[in-house]
Coordinates of C-alpha atoms in Angstrom, one line a residue:
M21 CA 0.1 -0.1 0.0
N22 CA 2.8 2.4 0.9
Y23 CA 4.4 1.8 -2.7
L24 CA 1.1 2.7 -4.2
K25 CA 1.1 6.0 -2.4
I26 CA 4.6 6.7 -3.5
F27 CA 3.7 5.8 -7.0
V28 CA 0.5 8.0 -7.2
S29 CA 2.3 10.8 -5.5
F30 CA 5.2 10.5 -8.1
L31 CA 2.7 10.6 -11.0
F32 CA 1.0 13.6 -9.6
F33 CA 4.3 15.3 -9.2
V34 CA 5.2 14.6 -12.8
L35 CA 1.8 15.7 -14.1
L36 CA 2.0 18.9 -12.1
V37 CA 5.5 19.8 -13.3
T38 CA 4.4 19.1 -16.9
L39 CA 1.4 21.3 -16.7
G40 CA 3.3 24.0 -15.0
L41 CA 6.2 23.8 -17.4
S42 CA 3.7 23.9 -20.5
F43 CA 2.6 27.5 -19.4
F44 CA 6.2 28.7 -19.5
L45 CA 6.9 27.2 -23.1
S46 CA 5.7 28.6 -26.4
T47 CA 2.7 27.0 -28.0
N48 CA 3.9 28.0 -31.4
Q49 CA 6.5 26.5 -33.8
K50 CA 7.7 28.2 -36.9
V51 CA 9.7 27.5 -40.0
E52 CA 11.0 30.5 -42.0
R53 CA 13.2 30.3 -45.1
T54 CA 14.0 33.1 -47.6
V55 CA 15.4 32.9 -51.2
I56 CA 16.2 35.7 -53.7
I57 CA 14.6 35.2 -57.1
N58 CA 15.7 37.0 -60.3
A59 CA 12.2 38.2 -61.2
S60 CA 9.9 41.0 -60.3
A61 CA 7.4 40.7 -57.4
P62 CA 4.2 40.8 -59.8
V63 CA 5.6 37.7 -61.8
I64 CA 6.3 35.8 -58.5
Y65 CA 3.0 36.9 -56.9
N66 CA 1.0 35.7 -59.8
H67 CA 2.8 32.3 -59.7
L68 CA 2.1 32.0 -55.9
I69 CA -1.6 32.8 -55.8
K70 CA -2.4 29.7 -58.1
L71 CA -2.9 26.8 -55.9
E72 CA -2.3 24.5 -58.9
N73 CA 1.2 25.9 -59.1
F74 CA 1.9 24.9 -55.5
N75 CA 2.5 21.3 -56.4
K76 CA 5.0 22.2 -59.0
F77 CA 7.5 23.4 -56.4
S78 CA 6.2 21.7 -53.0
V79 CA 8.5 18.8 -52.1
W80 CA 5.5 17.1 -50.4
S81 CA 3.7 16.6 -53.7
Q82 CA 6.7 14.8 -55.1
Q83 CA 7.3 12.7 -52.0
D84 CA 3.7 11.1 -52.3
S85 CA 2.9 10.0 -55.8
T86 CA -0.4 8.5 -54.6
A87 CA -1.9 11.9 -53.5
V88 CA -4.9 13.1 -55.2
Y89 CA -5.5 16.8 -55.3
T90 CA -9.0 18.6 -55.8
L91 CA -9.2 22.2 -56.4
S92 CA -12.3 24.2 -55.2
G93 CA -13.2 27.8 -56.1
K94 CA -11.6 30.1 -58.6
D95 CA -7.9 29.4 -58.2
G96 CA -5.8 32.6 -57.3
T97 CA -8.6 34.2 -55.2
V98 CA -9.3 34.3 -51.6
G99 CA -11.4 31.4 -50.5
S100 CA -10.1 29.0 -53.1
S101 CA -8.7 25.8 -51.8
T102 CA -7.0 22.5 -52.6
S103 CA -7.7 19.3 -50.7
W104 CA -5.4 16.3 -50.8
K105 CA -5.6 12.7 -49.9
G106 CA -2.4 10.5 -50.1
S107 CA -0.7 7.9 -48.2
P108 CA -1.4 8.1 -44.4
E109 CA 2.4 7.5 -43.8
I110 CA 3.6 10.4 -46.1
S111 CA 0.9 13.1 -46.7
G112 CA -2.2 12.1 -45.2
E113 CA -5.3 14.2 -45.8
G114 CA -5.8 18.0 -45.5
K115 CA -6.8 21.3 -47.1
I116 CA -4.9 24.4 -48.1
E117 CA -6.9 27.7 -48.6
I118 CA -6.0 31.1 -49.6
V119 CA -7.3 33.4 -46.8
A120 CA -5.6 36.8 -47.7
L121 CA -3.9 38.4 -50.7
E122 CA -2.0 41.6 -50.8
P123 CA -1.1 42.1 -54.6
N124 CA 2.6 41.7 -55.3
N125 CA 3.4 41.5 -51.7
K126 CA 1.8 38.7 -49.6
V127 CA 0.0 35.4 -50.0
T128 CA -1.5 33.8 -46.8
H129 CA -2.8 30.3 -46.7
T130 CA -4.4 28.2 -43.7
L131 CA -3.9 24.5 -43.7
Q132 CA -6.0 22.0 -42.1
F133 CA -4.7 18.5 -41.6
S134 CA -7.3 15.7 -40.9
Q135 CA -5.2 12.6 -41.2
P136 CA -3.0 11.0 -39.8
K137 CA -3.1 13.8 -37.2
K138 CA -5.4 16.7 -36.8
G139 CA -3.9 20.2 -36.8
K140 CA -4.0 23.7 -38.2
A141 CA -1.2 25.9 -39.7
E142 CA -0.6 29.1 -41.4
S143 CA 1.7 29.5 -44.4
V144 CA 2.8 33.0 -45.5
F145 CA 4.7 34.1 -48.7
L146 CA 6.2 37.6 -48.3
L147 CA 7.7 39.2 -51.3
N148 CA 10.2 42.1 -51.0
E149 CA 11.2 43.6 -54.4
T150 CA 14.7 44.9 -54.0
N151 CA 14.7 46.2 -57.7
K152 CA 12.5 45.6 -60.7
E153 CA 14.5 42.4 -61.5
T154 CA 15.1 40.8 -58.1
T155 CA 12.7 39.9 -55.3
S156 CA 13.3 38.3 -51.9
V157 CA 10.6 35.7 -51.1
T158 CA 10.3 34.6 -47.5
W159 CA 8.2 31.5 -46.7
T160 CA 6.9 31.4 -43.1
F161 CA 4.9 28.4 -41.7
K162 CA 3.4 28.6 -38.3
M163 CA 1.8 25.7 -36.2
A164 CA 0.4 25.9 -32.7
T165 CA 0.7 23.0 -30.3
P166 CA -1.9 23.2 -27.5
R167 CA -1.0 23.0 -23.8
P168 CA 0.1 20.6 -22.2
W169 CA 1.3 19.0 -25.5
N170 CA 3.6 21.9 -26.2
I171 CA 6.0 20.2 -23.7
F172 CA 7.1 18.1 -26.5
N173 CA 8.4 21.2 -28.3
L174 CA 11.5 20.7 -26.0
F175 CA 12.3 17.6 -27.9
Y176 CA 10.9 18.2 -31.4
S177 CA 11.8 21.2 -33.5
L178 CA 9.6 21.8 -36.6
D179 CA 12.4 23.9 -38.0
K180 CA 15.1 21.1 -37.8
Q181 CA 12.5 18.6 -39.0
M182 CA 11.1 20.6 -42.0
G183 CA 13.4 23.5 -42.7
K184 CA 15.0 21.5 -45.5
D185 CA 11.7 20.9 -47.2
F186 CA 11.1 24.6 -47.3
E187 CA 14.5 25.4 -48.7
D188 CA 14.0 22.8 -51.4
G189 CA 10.6 24.2 -52.2
L190 CA 11.9 27.7 -52.5
T191 CA 14.9 26.5 -54.6
A192 CA 12.2 24.7 -57.0
L193 CA 10.1 27.9 -57.1
K194 CA 13.3 30.0 -57.9
N195 CA 14.3 27.6 -60.7
M196 CA 10.7 27.4 -62.2
I197 CA 10.4 31.2 -62.3
E198 CA 13.9 31.9 -63.5
L199 CA 13.8 29.2 -66.2
N200 CA 10.4 30.5 -67.2
I201 CA 8.8 27.2 -67.2
P202 CA 5.5 27.6 -69.0
D203 CA 2.5 28.0 -66.8
S204 CA 0.4 31.0 -65.6
I205 CA 3.5 33.1 -64.5
N206 CA 3.7 35.1 -67.7
T207 CA 0.6 37.2 -67.0
P208 CA 1.5 39.3 -63.8
N209 CA -1.7 40.1 -61.8
R210 CA -1.4 43.9 -60.7

């Protein structure tokens, strides 16, 4: 009986420390990468607002050849979205939606993951034209981890886990635009 009291007290102590610590830790994780593209902001912006173009530079669409994508709404406008369903081990299921557009400056998406794990995230592309032929593109991805699960952020870094994917995606975007791969990028949306 005495061992049971000690064990229950220990569990209670661990739970209390975990809950207490979770209030001192951030509930948000962020990945942010930047690339310089030799093109004007309008050309890049027009490419980024089209969800159909996302799969052309996203490394995740190339990792899961079984994924099926379904576009809803008028592509390139606020409210348009793409849903995907792929291998549960690779891409799972989810939806990306355009929630805000600032012409030639910013594209904001929300992501909803439904399988294998539920979650929400925000993805932002920020364009900063340094001159008429060069633009800095920063891709930021933010995801919240609710308390007390944010305690695991001590052991898991979204930036370390996924940073390379964002770098590779931005490099692919840069190559597509600079090599002028045919798609909708040739008609800037001003």
